[in-house]
PDB file of C-alpha atoms in Angstrom:
ATOM      1  CA  UNK I   1     -12.429 -17.706  10.600  1.00 88.00           C
ATOM      2  CA  UNK I   2     -13.461 -13.951   9.176  1.00 92.00           C
ATOM      3  CA  UNK I   3     -10.205 -12.282  10.704  1.00 95.00           C
ATOM      4  CA  UNK I   4      -7.837 -15.158   9.390  1.00 97.00           C
ATOM      5  CA  UNK I   5      -9.015 -14.628   5.557  1.00 98.00           C
ATOM      6  CA  UNK I   6      -8.596 -10.859   6.458  1.00 98.00           C
ATOM      7  CA  UNK I   7      -5.246 -11.110   7.544  1.00 98.00           C
ATOM      8  CA  UNK I   8      -4.197 -13.173   4.687  1.00 98.00           C
ATOM      9  CA  UNK I   9      -5.503 -10.603   2.145  1.00 98.00           C
ATOM     10  CA  UNK I  10      -3.288  -7.879   3.800  1.00 98.00           C
ATOM     11  CA  UNK I  11      -0.189 -10.458   3.824  1.00 98.00           C
ATOM     12  CA  UNK I  12      -1.134 -11.420   0.162  1.00 97.00           C
ATOM     13  CA  UNK I  13      -1.477  -7.878  -1.220  1.00 97.00           C
ATOM     14  CA  UNK I  14       1.543  -6.843   0.565  1.00 97.00           C
ATOM     15  CA  UNK I  15       3.126  -9.967  -0.908  1.00 97.00           C
ATOM     16  CA  UNK I  16       1.938  -8.742  -4.211  1.00 96.00           C
ATOM     17  CA  UNK I  17       3.333  -5.480  -4.119  1.00 95.00           C
ATOM     18  CA  UNK I  18       6.708  -6.861  -3.274  1.00 97.00           C
ATOM     19  CA  UNK I  19       6.915  -9.236  -6.161  1.00 96.00           C
ATOM     20  CA  UNK I  20       5.413  -6.932  -8.539  1.00 94.00           C
ATOM     21  CA  UNK I  21       2.157  -9.005  -9.267  1.00 92.00           C
ATOM     22  CA  UNK I  22       0.323  -6.792 -11.600  1.00 91.00           C
ATOM     23  CA  UNK I  23      -0.916  -8.803 -14.234  1.00 90.00           C
ATOM     24  CA  UNK I  24      -4.262  -8.446 -15.939  1.00 88.00           C
ATOM     25  CA  UNK I  25      -7.169  -7.944 -13.141  1.00 90.00           C
ATOM     26  CA  UNK I  26      -4.491  -8.436 -10.524  1.00 91.00           C
ATOM     27  CA  UNK I  27      -6.461  -5.986  -8.424  1.00 91.00           C
ATOM     28  CA  UNK I  28      -9.315  -7.950  -8.080  1.00 93.00           C
ATOM     29  CA  UNK I  29      -8.040 -10.777  -5.642  1.00 95.00           C
ATOM     30  CA  UNK I  30      -7.845  -7.620  -2.999  1.00 96.00           C
ATOM     31  CA  UNK I  31     -10.076  -4.338  -3.950  1.00 96.00           C
ATOM     32  CA  UNK I  32     -13.474  -3.366  -4.841  1.00 95.00           C
ATOM     33  CA  UNK I  33     -14.299  -1.731  -7.942  1.00 93.00           C
ATOM     34  CA  UNK I  34     -15.102   1.355  -6.030  1.00 95.00           C
ATOM     35  CA  UNK I  35     -11.851   1.199  -3.990  1.00 95.00           C
ATOM     36  CA  UNK I  36     -10.826   4.613  -2.150  1.00 96.00           C
ATOM     37  CA  UNK I  37      -6.953   4.915  -1.104  1.00 93.00           C
ATOM     38  CA  UNK I  38      -5.889   7.545   0.968  1.00 94.00           C
ATOM     39  CA  UNK I  39      -2.324   7.871   1.027  1.00 89.00           C
ATOM     40  CA  UNK I  40       0.314  10.780   1.956  1.00 86.00           C
ATOM     41  CA  UNK I  41       0.242  11.444  -1.678  1.00 81.00           C
ATOM     42  CA  UNK I  42      -3.503  11.804  -1.733  1.00 85.00           C
ATOM     43  CA  UNK I  43      -6.933  10.721  -2.523  1.00 90.00           C
ATOM     44  CA  UNK I  44      -7.973   8.493  -5.291  1.00 90.00           C
ATOM     45  CA  UNK I  45     -10.693   6.098  -6.252  1.00 92.00           C
ATOM     46  CA  UNK I  46     -11.573   2.818  -8.651  1.00 90.00           C
ATOM     47  CA  UNK I  47      -9.057   1.828 -11.207  1.00 78.00           C
ATOM     48  CA  UNK I  48      -7.114   5.380 -10.467  1.00 83.00           C
ATOM     49  CA  UNK I  49      -6.273   4.040  -7.085  1.00 82.00           C
ATOM     50  CA  UNK I  50      -5.015   0.564  -8.543  1.00 82.00           C
ATOM     51  CA  UNK I  51      -2.929   2.359 -10.832  1.00 83.00           C
ATOM     52  CA  UNK I  52      -1.472   4.212  -8.121  1.00 82.00           C
ATOM     53  CA  UNK I  53      -0.985   1.045  -6.531  1.00 85.00           C
ATOM     54  CA  UNK I  54       1.403  -0.027  -8.756  1.00 86.00           C
ATOM     55  CA  UNK I  55       2.838   2.826  -9.454  1.00 86.00           C
ATOM     56  CA  UNK I  56       3.978   4.085  -6.118  1.00 87.00           C
ATOM     57  CA  UNK I  57       6.255   0.610  -5.731  1.00 90.00           C
ATOM     58  CA  UNK I  58       7.408   0.630  -9.305  1.00 89.00           C
ATOM     59  CA  UNK I  59       9.431   4.241  -8.466  1.00 90.00           C
ATOM     60  CA  UNK I  60      11.783   1.920  -6.400  1.00 94.00           C
ATOM     61  CA  UNK I  61      13.793  -1.161  -6.923  1.00 95.00           C
ATOM     62  CA  UNK I  62      12.509  -3.218  -4.824  1.00 96.00           C
ATOM     63  CA  UNK I  63      10.448  -3.025  -1.587  1.00 97.00           C
ATOM     64  CA  UNK I  64       9.471  -5.176   1.180  1.00 98.00           C
ATOM     65  CA  UNK I  65       6.161  -4.724   3.289  1.00 98.00           C
ATOM     66  CA  UNK I  66       5.433  -6.134   6.904  1.00 98.00           C
ATOM     67  CA  UNK I  67       2.184  -5.730   8.306  1.00 98.00           C
ATOM     68  CA  UNK I  68       1.697  -6.413  12.107  1.00 98.00           C
ATOM     69  CA  UNK I  69      -0.784  -5.988  14.974  1.00 97.00           C
ATOM     70  CA  UNK I  70      -3.476  -6.876  12.986  1.00 98.00           C
ATOM     71  CA  UNK I  71      -7.447  -5.605  14.514  1.00 98.00           C
ATOM     72  CA  UNK I  72     -10.722  -6.295  13.089  1.00 98.00           C
ATOM     73  CA  UNK I  73     -13.903  -6.091  13.341  1.00 98.00           C
ATOM     74  CA  UNK I  74     -16.842  -8.167  11.250  1.00 98.00           C
ATOM     75  CA  UNK I  75     -20.357  -7.198  11.108  1.00 98.00           C
ATOM     76  CA  UNK I  76     -22.051  -9.545   8.611  1.00 97.00           C
ATOM     77  CA  UNK I  77     -20.746  -8.804   5.488  1.00 98.00           C
ATOM     78  CA  UNK I  78     -18.342  -5.733   6.423  1.00 98.00           C
ATOM     79  CA  UNK I  79     -15.557  -5.521   8.263  1.00 99.00           C
ATOM     80  CA  UNK I  80     -13.134  -2.812   9.252  1.00 99.00           C
ATOM     81  CA  UNK I  81      -9.524  -3.561   9.779  1.00 99.00           C
ATOM     82  CA  UNK I  82      -6.269  -1.928  11.207  1.00 99.00           C
ATOM     83  CA  UNK I  83      -2.722  -2.703  11.304  1.00 99.00           C
ATOM     84  CA  UNK I  84       0.855  -1.279  11.797  1.00 99.00           C
ATOM     85  CA  UNK I  85       3.101  -1.560   8.716  1.00 98.00           C
ATOM     86  CA  UNK I  86       6.987  -0.995   8.428  1.00 98.00           C
ATOM     87  CA  UNK I  87       7.450  -0.533   4.624  1.00 97.00           C
ATOM     88  CA  UNK I  88      11.208  -0.802   3.404  1.00 98.00           C
ATOM     89  CA  UNK I  89      12.118   1.070  -0.286  1.00 97.00           C
ATOM     90  CA  UNK I  90      15.274   0.716  -1.954  1.00 97.00           C
ATOM     91  CA  UNK I  91      15.830   3.804  -4.309  1.00 95.00           C
ATOM     92  CA  UNK I  92      16.320   3.281  -8.398  1.00 93.00           C
ATOM     93  CA  UNK I  93      20.237   3.937  -9.266  1.00 92.00           C
ATOM     94  CA  UNK I  94      19.013   7.374 -11.553  1.00 89.00           C
ATOM     95  CA  UNK I  95      17.234   8.630  -8.085  1.00 89.00           C
ATOM     96  CA  UNK I  96      20.748   7.852  -6.370  1.00 91.00           C
ATOM     97  CA  UNK I  97      22.725   9.473  -9.062  1.00 90.00           C
ATOM     98  CA  UNK I  98      20.488  12.433  -8.858  1.00 89.00           C
ATOM     99  CA  UNK I  99      21.033  12.853  -5.303  1.00 89.00           C
ATOM    100  CA  UNK I 100      24.824  12.513  -5.356  1.00 88.00           C
ATOM    101  CA  UNK I 101      27.385  10.253  -3.405  1.00 86.00           C
ATOM    102  CA  UNK I 102      26.156  10.767  -0.066  1.00 89.00           C
ATOM    103  CA  UNK I 103      22.431   9.652  -1.172  1.00 90.00           C
ATOM    104  CA  UNK I 104      20.704   7.170   1.158  1.00 94.00           C
ATOM    105  CA  UNK I 105      19.740   4.027  -0.828  1.00 95.00           C
ATOM    106  CA  UNK I 106      16.898   3.103   1.415  1.00 97.00           C
ATOM    107  CA  UNK I 107      13.795   4.845   2.116  1.00 96.00           C
ATOM    108  CA  UNK I 108      11.656   3.256   5.368  1.00 97.00           C
ATOM    109  CA  UNK I 109       8.575   4.032   6.686  1.00 97.00           C
ATOM    110  CA  UNK I 110       6.423   3.093   9.865  1.00 98.00           C
ATOM    111  CA  UNK I 111       2.597   3.572   9.297  1.00 98.00           C
ATOM    112  CA  UNK I 112      -0.741   2.676   9.995  1.00 98.00           C
ATOM    113  CA  UNK I 113      -3.539   1.433   7.829  1.00 98.00           C
ATOM    114  CA  UNK I 114      -7.141   1.792   8.527  1.00 98.00           C
ATOM    115  CA  UNK I 115      -9.530  -0.608   6.032  1.00 98.00           C
ATOM    116  CA  UNK I 116     -12.791  -1.009   5.397  1.00 98.00           C
ATOM    117  CA  UNK I 117     -13.681  -4.323   3.833  1.00 98.00           C
ATOM    118  CA  UNK I 118     -16.702  -5.958   2.181  1.00 98.00           C
ATOM    119  CA  UNK I 119     -17.243  -9.439   1.730  1.00 98.00           C
ATOM    120  CA  UNK I 120     -17.896 -10.532  -1.802  1.00 97.00           C
ATOM    121  CA  UNK I 121     -18.648 -13.765  -3.808  1.00 97.00           C
ATOM    122  CA  UNK I 122     -14.750 -14.032  -4.018  1.00 96.00           C
ATOM    123  CA  UNK I 123     -14.044 -13.540  -0.724  1.00 97.00           C
ATOM    124  CA  UNK I 124     -13.148 -10.453   1.596  1.00 98.00           C
ATOM    125  CA  UNK I 125     -12.311  -7.066  -0.278  1.00 98.00           C
ATOM    126  CA  UNK I 126     -10.834  -3.654   0.648  1.00 98.00           C
ATOM    127  CA  UNK I 127     -13.678  -0.829  -0.232  1.00 97.00           C
ATOM    128  CA  UNK I 128     -11.428   1.487   1.394  1.00 97.00           C
ATOM    129  CA  UNK I 129      -7.717   2.122   2.719  1.00 97.00           C
ATOM    130  CA  UNK I 130      -5.949   4.960   4.398  1.00 97.00           C
ATOM    131  CA  UNK I 131      -2.491   4.806   5.051  1.00 96.00           C
ATOM    132  CA  UNK I 132      -0.721   6.860   7.269  1.00 97.00           C
ATOM    133  CA  UNK I 133       2.823   7.487   7.594  1.00 96.00           C
ATOM    134  CA  UNK I 134       4.353   7.575  11.521  1.00 97.00           C
ATOM    135  CA  UNK I 135       7.591   8.144  11.006  1.00 98.00           C
ATOM    136  CA  UNK I 136      10.153   8.129   8.061  1.00 96.00           C
ATOM    137  CA  UNK I 137      13.794   7.974   7.391  1.00 96.00           C
ATOM    138  CA  UNK I 138      16.067   8.052   4.329  1.00 95.00           C
ATOM    139  CA  UNK I 139      14.358  10.280   1.483  1.00 91.00           C
ATOM    140  CA  UNK I 140      11.283   9.707  -0.547  1.00 87.00           C
ATOM    141  CA  UNK I 141      11.598   9.252  -3.866  1.00 83.00           C
ATOM    142  CA  UNK I 142      11.545  11.973  -6.492  1.00 74.00           C
ATOM    143  CA  UNK I 143       8.498  12.629  -7.881  1.00 66.00           C
ATOM    144  CA  UNK I 144       6.888  14.260 -10.669  1.00 60.00           C
ATOM    145  CA  UNK I 145       5.609  17.758 -10.345  1.00 56.00           C
ATOM    146  CA  UNK I 146       2.188  16.665 -10.134  1.00 51.00           C
ATOM    147  CA  UNK I 147       2.691  14.139  -7.504  1.00 47.00           C
ATOM    148  CA  UNK I 148       3.448  15.874  -4.278  1.00 49.00           C
ATOM    149  CA  UNK I 149       2.694  14.640  -0.791  1.00 51.00           C
ATOM    150  CA  UNK I 150      -0.007  15.792   1.451  1.00 50.00           C
ATOM    151  CA  UNK I 151       1.134  17.593   5.091  1.00 42.00           C
TER     152      UNK I 151
END
């Protein structure tokens, strides 16, 4: 049963990202207050991690996140999960204009997620999430100087 609950949490999070469901305390449906996020853009924790998550997808007109091959290991009120993901991002018009007539409108990432979860009174929540890009096609978004990918 826990595996199904964690799988649903992953699916709901990806759907929230793609549908831009960031109203109010949206993050409490998915993350603990102490969540630690490790992404190609760096490490963030707590409220900063949540803001970073919303900002990341906001750089695009739309996105589609697909999860597959979810593996879980449950130990009481703690769990680990890992899954593969295909993340498709459609660039904003301003990005395409800056890049010129030959700019690819789509940036696609094949990646891998690893997460620690904690069971709370409201259900499973991500306590740590690590996202690793395995491959990409197209060009990433144009980032402000203070945010540069970690290589």
